[in-house]
Amino acid sequence: MSGRLRIALTKGRLQNKSVELFEAMGLDCAPVCSPGRRLIHELPNYPLDVVLAKAPDVITYVEHGVCDLGVVGKDTILEKGGAFYEVLDLGFGRCRFALAVKKDSSFYGTYKTRRVASKYPNVTRAFFEGKGMDVDIIKIEGSVELAPILNLADGIVDIVETGATLKENGLEPIEDVAQVSARLIVNTASMKLYKNEITDFLSRMERELEGEA
Ligand code: PRP
């Protein structure tokens, strides 16, 4: 390493909030705000290079050590798992995993095996295993709310933020599965090899987060 750390940021919803936090820490994020076609952005006033990536790729890059740090949602961490340190709850990107069903329908109270659709099969499996309940899990790639409407599933496990998507589709949450927010993750070897650099970055971040609390 040339004295610079590399961080992977999750593109999309978490990206703007991450950049806001970095700016508040005194990091000039101008290159990230107007990225053009470049994929790696060197911050001009702090030894940090920024890579923008899809959430599961953030974990892959950090696990393999090609990025020392990452910002990713707890939803992706719970679904994908992996070997890294999860060091800080960044407080933004707050939402929850919930079990939802068609309004006024029942999910429990039958011996029939329930069918649950989700983009997060591992989270769903762990939740129902924790209850000792056998369910059939159907993996859906997008708009999982359709599954109960089309009678493909008895319920869904999905991210709920405002609850508007469920409501507009005649569904209602009946149980919380897990709380979600953005987390800072660190590669295990980087934590030892670049202890001073990472400590400096983490203390700036913690100071900022505490200041906001
Ligand atoms: C998520 C989730 C719901 C929606 C919930 O999808 O799958 O559809 O947000 O938000 P709400 O409670 O505020 O209505 P997202 O928009 O992230 O798109 P995705 O399908 O690409 O995951």
PDB file of C-alpha atoms and ligand atoms in Angstrom:
ATOM      1  CA  MET A   1       0.000   0.000   0.000  1.00  0.00           C
ATOM      2  CA  SER A   2       1.220   3.479  -0.848  1.00  0.00           C
ATOM      3  CA  GLY A   3       0.123   4.923   2.494  1.00  0.00           C
ATOM      4  CA  ARG A   4      -3.444   5.199   1.181  1.00  0.00           C
ATOM      5  CA  LEU A   5      -6.464   3.262   2.373  1.00  0.00           C
ATOM      6  CA  ARG A   6      -9.161   2.102  -0.014  1.00  0.00           C
ATOM      7  CA  ILE A   7     -12.856   2.079   0.894  1.00  0.00           C
ATOM      8  CA  ALA A   8     -15.819   0.553  -0.981  1.00  0.00           C
ATOM      9  CA  LEU A   9     -19.065   2.512  -0.679  1.00  0.00           C
ATOM     10  CA  THR A  10     -22.467   1.017  -1.475  1.00  0.00           C
ATOM     11  CA  LYS A  11     -23.946   2.803  -4.483  1.00  0.00           C
ATOM     12  CA  GLY A  12     -27.467   4.221  -4.302  1.00  0.00           C
ATOM     13  CA  ARG A  13     -29.337   5.021  -1.100  1.00  0.00           C
ATOM     14  CA  LEU A  14     -26.299   4.780   1.196  1.00  0.00           C
ATOM     15  CA  GLN A  15     -23.939   6.650  -1.132  1.00  0.00           C
ATOM     16  CA  ASN A  16     -25.137  10.222  -0.468  1.00  0.00           C
ATOM     17  CA  LYS A  17     -25.281   9.695   3.278  1.00  0.00           C
ATOM     18  CA  SER A  18     -21.764   8.207   3.268  1.00  0.00           C
ATOM     19  CA  VAL A  19     -20.444  11.188   1.310  1.00  0.00           C
ATOM     20  CA  GLU A  20     -22.211  13.588   3.723  1.00  0.00           C
ATOM     21  CA  LEU A  21     -20.524  11.846   6.646  1.00  0.00           C
ATOM     22  CA  PHE A  22     -17.087  11.954   4.960  1.00  0.00           C
ATOM     23  CA  GLU A  23     -17.496  15.658   4.145  1.00  0.00           C
ATOM     24  CA  ALA A  24     -18.453  16.330   7.776  1.00  0.00           C
ATOM     25  CA  MET A  25     -15.230  14.495   8.768  1.00  0.00           C
ATOM     26  CA  GLY A  26     -13.335  17.048   6.662  1.00  0.00           C
ATOM     27  CA  LEU A  27     -12.746  14.785   3.634  1.00  0.00           C
ATOM     28  CA  ASP A  28     -13.110  16.516   0.265  1.00  0.00           C
ATOM     29  CA  CYS A  29     -15.379  14.158  -1.715  1.00  0.00           C
ATOM     30  CA  ALA A  30     -15.609  16.242  -4.919  1.00  0.00           C
ATOM     31  CA  PRO A  31     -14.222  13.382  -7.088  1.00  0.00           C
ATOM     32  CA  VAL A  32     -16.943  11.005  -5.811  1.00  0.00           C
ATOM     33  CA  CYS A  33     -19.702  13.559  -6.428  1.00  0.00           C
ATOM     34  CA  SER A  34     -18.831  13.941 -10.121  1.00  0.00           C
ATOM     35  CA  PRO A  35     -17.428  10.511 -10.938  1.00  0.00           C
ATOM     36  CA  GLY A  36     -17.728  10.497 -14.760  1.00  0.00           C
ATOM     37  CA  ARG A  37     -16.759   6.989 -15.934  1.00  0.00           C
ATOM     38  CA  ARG A  38     -13.938   6.571 -13.415  1.00  0.00           C
ATOM     39  CA  LEU A  39     -14.308   3.705 -10.966  1.00  0.00           C
ATOM     40  CA  ILE A  40     -11.714   4.649  -8.338  1.00  0.00           C
ATOM     41  CA  HIS A  41     -11.681   8.146  -6.862  1.00  0.00           C
ATOM     42  CA  GLU A  42      -8.697   9.580  -4.997  1.00  0.00           C
ATOM     43  CA  LEU A  43      -9.682  12.058  -2.314  1.00  0.00           C
ATOM     44  CA  PRO A  44      -7.469  15.139  -2.638  1.00  0.00           C
ATOM     45  CA  ASN A  45      -7.041  16.010   1.058  1.00  0.00           C
ATOM     46  CA  TYR A  46      -6.992  12.610   2.793  1.00  0.00           C
ATOM     47  CA  PRO A  47      -5.095   9.387   1.936  1.00  0.00           C
ATOM     48  CA  LEU A  48      -8.226   7.481   0.914  1.00  0.00           C
ATOM     49  CA  ASP A  49      -9.361   6.070  -2.427  1.00  0.00           C
ATOM     50  CA  VAL A  50     -13.097   5.456  -2.906  1.00  0.00           C
ATOM     51  CA  VAL A  51     -14.673   2.659  -4.968  1.00  0.00           C
ATOM     52  CA  LEU A  52     -18.443   2.686  -5.603  1.00  0.00           C
ATOM     53  CA  ALA A  53     -19.943  -0.809  -5.690  1.00  0.00           C
ATOM     54  CA  LYS A  54     -23.131  -2.811  -5.330  1.00  0.00           C
ATOM     55  CA  ALA A  55     -23.761  -3.881  -1.731  1.00  0.00           C
ATOM     56  CA  PRO A  56     -22.749  -7.573  -2.003  1.00  0.00           C
ATOM     57  CA  ASP A  57     -19.604  -6.557  -3.911  1.00  0.00           C
ATOM     58  CA  VAL A  58     -18.603  -4.221  -1.065  1.00  0.00           C
ATOM     59  CA  ILE A  59     -18.400  -7.298   1.170  1.00  0.00           C
ATOM     60  CA  THR A  60     -16.533  -9.309  -1.479  1.00  0.00           C
ATOM     61  CA  TYR A  61     -13.912  -6.555  -1.931  1.00  0.00           C
ATOM     62  CA  VAL A  62     -13.392  -6.127   1.810  1.00  0.00           C
ATOM     63  CA  GLU A  63     -13.250  -9.880   2.477  1.00  0.00           C
ATOM     64  CA  HIS A  64     -10.594 -10.303  -0.206  1.00  0.00           C
ATOM     65  CA  GLY A  65      -8.645  -7.319   1.079  1.00  0.00           C
ATOM     66  CA  VAL A  66      -8.704  -5.371  -2.189  1.00  0.00           C
ATOM     67  CA  CYS A  67     -10.559  -2.724  -0.192  1.00  0.00           C
ATOM     68  CA  ASP A  68      -9.513  -2.121   3.421  1.00  0.00           C
ATOM     69  CA  LEU A  69     -12.857  -0.657   4.473  1.00  0.00           C
ATOM     70  CA  GLY A  70     -16.471  -0.747   3.344  1.00  0.00           C
ATOM     71  CA  VAL A  71     -19.823   0.912   3.996  1.00  0.00           C
ATOM     72  CA  VAL A  72     -22.686  -1.551   3.595  1.00  0.00           C
ATOM     73  CA  GLY A  73     -26.152  -2.179   5.011  1.00  0.00           C
ATOM     74  CA  LYS A  74     -26.706  -4.682   7.804  1.00  0.00           C
ATOM     75  CA  ASP A  75     -29.293  -6.299   5.482  1.00  0.00           C
ATOM     76  CA  THR A  76     -26.523  -7.368   3.094  1.00  0.00           C
ATOM     77  CA  ILE A  77     -24.263  -8.416   5.983  1.00  0.00           C
ATOM     78  CA  LEU A  78     -27.018 -10.626   7.433  1.00  0.00           C
ATOM     79  CA  GLU A  79     -27.801 -12.165   4.050  1.00  0.00           C
ATOM     80  CA  LYS A  80     -24.269 -12.691   2.730  1.00  0.00           C
ATOM     81  CA  GLY A  81     -22.206 -13.063   5.913  1.00  0.00           C
ATOM     82  CA  GLY A  82     -18.433 -13.191   5.568  1.00  0.00           C
ATOM     83  CA  ALA A  83     -15.183 -12.751   7.472  1.00  0.00           C
ATOM     84  CA  PHE A  84     -14.483  -9.099   8.326  1.00  0.00           C
ATOM     85  CA  TYR A  85     -14.777  -6.784  11.312  1.00  0.00           C
ATOM     86  CA  GLU A  86     -18.039  -4.873  11.636  1.00  0.00           C
ATOM     87  CA  VAL A  87     -16.775  -1.891  13.586  1.00  0.00           C
ATOM     88  CA  LEU A  88     -19.319   0.939  13.538  1.00  0.00           C
ATOM     89  CA  ASP A  89     -23.055   1.469  13.216  1.00  0.00           C
ATOM     90  CA  LEU A  90     -23.226   4.610  11.067  1.00  0.00           C
ATOM     91  CA  GLY A  91     -26.800   5.387  12.091  1.00  0.00           C
ATOM     92  CA  PHE A  92     -28.148   6.121   8.607  1.00  0.00           C
ATOM     93  CA  GLY A  93     -29.960   3.821   6.204  1.00  0.00           C
ATOM     94  CA  ARG A  94     -32.244   2.805   9.044  1.00  0.00           C
ATOM     95  CA  CYS A  95     -35.023   0.365   8.179  1.00  0.00           C
ATOM     96  CA  ARG A  96     -36.054  -3.122   9.224  1.00  0.00           C
ATOM     97  CA  PHE A  97     -36.654  -6.589   7.910  1.00  0.00           C
ATOM     98  CA  ALA A  98     -40.264  -7.571   8.502  1.00  0.00           C
ATOM     99  CA  LEU A  99     -42.564 -10.479   7.805  1.00  0.00           C
ATOM    100  CA  ALA A 100     -45.584  -9.156   5.901  1.00  0.00           C
ATOM    101  CA  VAL A 101     -48.796 -10.761   4.713  1.00  0.00           C
ATOM    102  CA  LYS A 102     -51.938  -9.774   2.808  1.00  0.00           C
ATOM    103  CA  LYS A 103     -54.022  -7.457   4.972  1.00  0.00           C
ATOM    104  CA  ASP A 104     -56.287  -9.385   7.361  1.00  0.00           C
ATOM    105  CA  SER A 105     -54.896 -12.771   6.327  1.00  0.00           C
ATOM    106  CA  SER A 106     -53.396 -15.138   8.875  1.00  0.00           C
ATOM    107  CA  PHE A 107     -49.903 -16.582   8.609  1.00  0.00           C
ATOM    108  CA  TYR A 108     -49.577 -18.670  11.752  1.00  0.00           C
ATOM    109  CA  GLY A 109     -52.177 -21.015  13.147  1.00  0.00           C
ATOM    110  CA  THR A 110     -52.130 -23.705  10.482  1.00  0.00           C
ATOM    111  CA  TYR A 111     -50.188 -26.953  10.166  1.00  0.00           C
ATOM    112  CA  LYS A 112     -49.762 -26.475   6.429  1.00  0.00           C
ATOM    113  CA  THR A 113     -46.183 -25.586   5.444  1.00  0.00           C
ATOM    114  CA  ARG A 114     -46.101 -21.853   4.795  1.00  0.00           C
ATOM    115  CA  ARG A 115     -44.523 -20.395   1.676  1.00  0.00           C
ATOM    116  CA  VAL A 116     -42.440 -17.254   2.114  1.00  0.00           C
ATOM    117  CA  ALA A 117     -41.018 -15.192  -0.732  1.00  0.00           C
ATOM    118  CA  SER A 118     -37.935 -13.022  -0.255  1.00  0.00           C
ATOM    119  CA  LYS A 119     -34.921 -11.445  -1.896  1.00  0.00           C
ATOM    120  CA  TYR A 120     -33.151 -12.512   1.323  1.00  0.00           C
ATOM    121  CA  PRO A 121     -33.475 -16.322   1.604  1.00  0.00           C
ATOM    122  CA  ASN A 122     -30.747 -16.696   4.235  1.00  0.00           C
ATOM    123  CA  VAL A 123     -32.263 -14.069   6.520  1.00  0.00           C
ATOM    124  CA  THR A 124     -35.670 -15.688   6.038  1.00  0.00           C
ATOM    125  CA  ARG A 125     -34.327 -19.193   6.742  1.00  0.00           C
ATOM    126  CA  ALA A 126     -32.520 -18.075   9.917  1.00  0.00           C
ATOM    127  CA  PHE A 127     -35.641 -16.280  11.174  1.00  0.00           C
ATOM    128  CA  PHE A 128     -37.909 -19.299  10.817  1.00  0.00           C
ATOM    129  CA  GLU A 129     -35.246 -21.760  12.008  1.00  0.00           C
ATOM    130  CA  GLY A 130     -35.051 -19.632  15.149  1.00  0.00           C
ATOM    131  CA  LYS A 131     -38.747 -20.371  15.663  1.00  0.00           C
ATOM    132  CA  GLY A 132     -38.285 -24.067  14.865  1.00  0.00           C
ATOM    133  CA  MET A 133     -40.670 -23.587  11.958  1.00  0.00           C
ATOM    134  CA  ASP A 134     -40.365 -25.307   8.598  1.00  0.00           C
ATOM    135  CA  VAL A 135     -41.207 -22.989   5.681  1.00  0.00           C
ATOM    136  CA  ASP A 136     -40.745 -23.172   1.925  1.00  0.00           C
ATOM    137  CA  ILE A 137     -38.654 -20.220   0.801  1.00  0.00           C
ATOM    138  CA  ILE A 138     -39.073 -18.832  -2.698  1.00  0.00           C
ATOM    139  CA  LYS A 139     -36.257 -16.575  -3.907  1.00  0.00           C
ATOM    140  CA  ILE A 140     -37.506 -13.503  -5.780  1.00  0.00           C
ATOM    141  CA  GLU A 141     -35.212 -10.950  -7.415  1.00  0.00           C
ATOM    142  CA  GLY A 142     -37.418  -7.853  -7.344  1.00  0.00           C
ATOM    143  CA  SER A 143     -40.823  -6.492  -6.218  1.00  0.00           C
ATOM    144  CA  VAL A 144     -41.332  -9.334  -3.785  1.00  0.00           C
ATOM    145  CA  GLU A 145     -44.635  -7.705  -2.772  1.00  0.00           C
ATOM    146  CA  LEU A 146     -46.143  -9.325  -5.873  1.00  0.00           C
ATOM    147  CA  ALA A 147     -45.716 -12.847  -4.491  1.00  0.00           C
ATOM    148  CA  PRO A 148     -48.610 -12.807  -1.980  1.00  0.00           C
ATOM    149  CA  ILE A 149     -50.778 -10.767  -4.365  1.00  0.00           C
ATOM    150  CA  LEU A 150     -50.331 -13.447  -7.038  1.00  0.00           C
ATOM    151  CA  ASN A 151     -50.858 -16.171  -4.406  1.00  0.00           C
ATOM    152  CA  LEU A 152     -47.343 -17.468  -4.942  1.00  0.00           C
ATOM    153  CA  ALA A 153     -46.582 -17.118  -1.233  1.00  0.00           C
ATOM    154  CA  ASP A 154     -48.337 -16.751   2.129  1.00  0.00           C
ATOM    155  CA  GLY A 155     -45.976 -14.017   3.215  1.00  0.00           C
ATOM    156  CA  ILE A 156     -42.799 -12.114   2.426  1.00  0.00           C
ATOM    157  CA  VAL A 157     -39.694 -11.150   4.352  1.00  0.00           C
ATOM    158  CA  ASP A 158     -38.487  -7.813   3.045  1.00  0.00           C
ATOM    159  CA  ILE A 159     -37.018  -4.429   3.882  1.00  0.00           C
ATOM    160  CA  VAL A 160     -39.561  -1.987   5.267  1.00  0.00           C
ATOM    161  CA  GLU A 161     -38.596   1.663   5.524  1.00  0.00           C
ATOM    162  CA  THR A 162     -41.701   3.863   5.487  1.00  0.00           C
ATOM    163  CA  GLY A 163     -44.162   0.995   5.010  1.00  0.00           C
ATOM    164  CA  ALA A 164     -45.646   2.753   1.955  1.00  0.00           C
ATOM    165  CA  THR A 165     -44.862  -0.059  -0.523  1.00  0.00           C
ATOM    166  CA  LEU A 166     -46.611  -2.649   1.660  1.00  0.00           C
ATOM    167  CA  LYS A 167     -49.626  -0.392   2.208  1.00  0.00           C
ATOM    168  CA  GLU A 168     -50.034   0.484  -1.461  1.00  0.00           C
ATOM    169  CA  ASN A 169     -50.076  -3.206  -2.286  1.00  0.00           C
ATOM    170  CA  GLY A 170     -52.588  -4.281   0.368  1.00  0.00           C
ATOM    171  CA  LEU A 171     -50.002  -5.914   2.615  1.00  0.00           C
ATOM    172  CA  GLU A 172     -49.186  -5.374   6.285  1.00  0.00           C
ATOM    173  CA  PRO A 173     -46.173  -6.163   8.459  1.00  0.00           C
ATOM    174  CA  ILE A 174     -46.965  -8.656  11.210  1.00  0.00           C
ATOM    175  CA  GLU A 175     -43.546  -9.211  12.783  1.00  0.00           C
ATOM    176  CA  ASP A 176     -40.113  -7.580  12.894  1.00  0.00           C
ATOM    177  CA  VAL A 177     -37.263  -9.824  11.772  1.00  0.00           C
ATOM    178  CA  ALA A 178     -34.193  -7.592  12.285  1.00  0.00           C
ATOM    179  CA  GLN A 179     -33.170  -3.945  12.464  1.00  0.00           C
ATOM    180  CA  VAL A 180     -31.006  -2.607   9.652  1.00  0.00           C
ATOM    181  CA  SER A 181     -28.630   0.371   9.266  1.00  0.00           C
ATOM    182  CA  ALA A 182     -25.383   1.147   7.471  1.00  0.00           C
ATOM    183  CA  ARG A 183     -22.228  -0.360   8.973  1.00  0.00           C
ATOM    184  CA  LEU A 184     -18.512   0.285   8.554  1.00  0.00           C
ATOM    185  CA  ILE A 185     -16.631  -2.957   7.914  1.00  0.00           C
ATOM    186  CA  VAL A 186     -12.866  -3.549   7.915  1.00  0.00           C
ATOM    187  CA  ASN A 187     -10.690  -6.249   6.365  1.00  0.00           C
ATOM    188  CA  THR A 188      -9.152  -8.342   9.152  1.00  0.00           C
ATOM    189  CA  ALA A 189      -5.546  -8.173   7.841  1.00  0.00           C
ATOM    190  CA  SER A 190      -5.773  -4.435   7.027  1.00  0.00           C
ATOM    191  CA  MET A 191      -6.813  -3.791  10.619  1.00  0.00           C
ATOM    192  CA  LYS A 192      -3.398  -5.105  11.772  1.00  0.00           C
ATOM    193  CA  LEU A 193      -1.247  -3.961   8.829  1.00  0.00           C
ATOM    194  CA  TYR A 194      -2.573  -0.389   8.644  1.00  0.00           C
ATOM    195  CA  LYS A 195      -3.519   0.017  12.278  1.00  0.00           C
ATOM    196  CA  ASN A 196      -2.464   3.683  12.526  1.00  0.00           C
ATOM    197  CA  GLU A 197      -4.188   4.771   9.304  1.00  0.00           C
ATOM    198  CA  ILE A 198      -7.381   2.908  10.174  1.00  0.00           C
ATOM    199  CA  THR A 199      -7.376   4.187  13.754  1.00  0.00           C
ATOM    200  CA  ASP A 200      -7.096   7.768  12.465  1.00  0.00           C
ATOM    201  CA  PHE A 201     -10.002   7.237  10.059  1.00  0.00           C
ATOM    202  CA  LEU A 202     -12.149   5.513  12.693  1.00  0.00           C
ATOM    203  CA  SER A 203     -11.561   8.185  15.328  1.00  0.00           C
ATOM    204  CA  ARG A 204     -12.527  10.957  12.909  1.00  0.00           C
ATOM    205  CA  MET A 205     -15.648   9.029  12.034  1.00  0.00           C
ATOM    206  CA  GLU A 206     -16.546   8.266  15.650  1.00  0.00           C
ATOM    207  CA  ARG A 207     -16.009  11.924  16.644  1.00  0.00           C
ATOM    208  CA  GLU A 208     -18.387  12.997  13.907  1.00  0.00           C
ATOM    209  CA  LEU A 209     -20.998  10.351  14.781  1.00  0.00           C
ATOM    210  CA  GLU A 210     -20.849  11.228  18.491  1.00  0.00           C
ATOM    211  CA  GLY A 211     -21.129  14.927  17.638  1.00  0.00           C
ATOM    212  CA  GLU A 212     -24.319  14.200  15.785  1.00  0.00           C
ATOM    213  CA  ALA A 213     -25.819  12.024  18.515  1.00  0.00           C
TER     214      ALA A 213
HETATM  215  C1  PRP B   1     -37.107  -1.837  -0.830  1.00  0.00           C
HETATM  216  C2  PRP B   1     -37.985  -2.989  -0.399  1.00  0.00           C
HETATM  217  C3  PRP B   1     -39.369  -2.470  -0.579  1.00  0.00           C
HETATM  218  C4  PRP B   1     -39.196  -0.975  -0.342  1.00  0.00           C
HETATM  219  C5  PRP B   1     -39.690  -0.632   1.029  1.00  0.00           C
HETATM  220  O1  PRP B   1     -36.929  -1.890  -2.185  1.00  0.00           O
HETATM  221  O2  PRP B   1     -37.733  -4.166  -1.164  1.00  0.00           O
HETATM  222  O3  PRP B   1     -39.861  -2.733  -1.874  1.00  0.00           O
HETATM  223  O4  PRP B   1     -37.806  -0.669  -0.429  1.00  0.00           O
HETATM  224  O5  PRP B   1     -39.642   0.758   1.275  1.00  0.00           O
HETATM  225  P1  PRP B   1     -40.866   1.513   1.957  1.00  0.00           P
HETATM  226  O6  PRP B   1     -41.220   0.764   3.227  1.00  0.00           O
HETATM  227  O7  PRP B   1     -40.315   2.887   2.270  1.00  0.00           O
HETATM  228  O8  PRP B   1     -41.997   1.559   0.989  1.00  0.00           O
HETATM  229  P2  PRP B   1     -35.928  -0.889  -2.927  1.00  0.00           P
HETATM  230  O9  PRP B   1     -36.605   0.388  -3.225  1.00  0.00           O
HETATM  231  O10 PRP B   1     -34.656  -0.779  -2.124  1.00  0.00           O
HETATM  232  O11 PRP B   1     -35.653  -1.583  -4.296  1.00  0.00           O
HETATM  233  P3  PRP B   1     -35.086  -3.003  -4.636  1.00  0.00           P
HETATM  234  O12 PRP B   1     -36.293  -3.752  -5.108  1.00  0.00           O
HETATM  235  O13 PRP B   1     -34.091  -2.717  -5.696  1.00  0.00           O
HETATM  236  O14 PRP B   1     -34.471  -3.615  -3.399  1.00  0.00           O
END
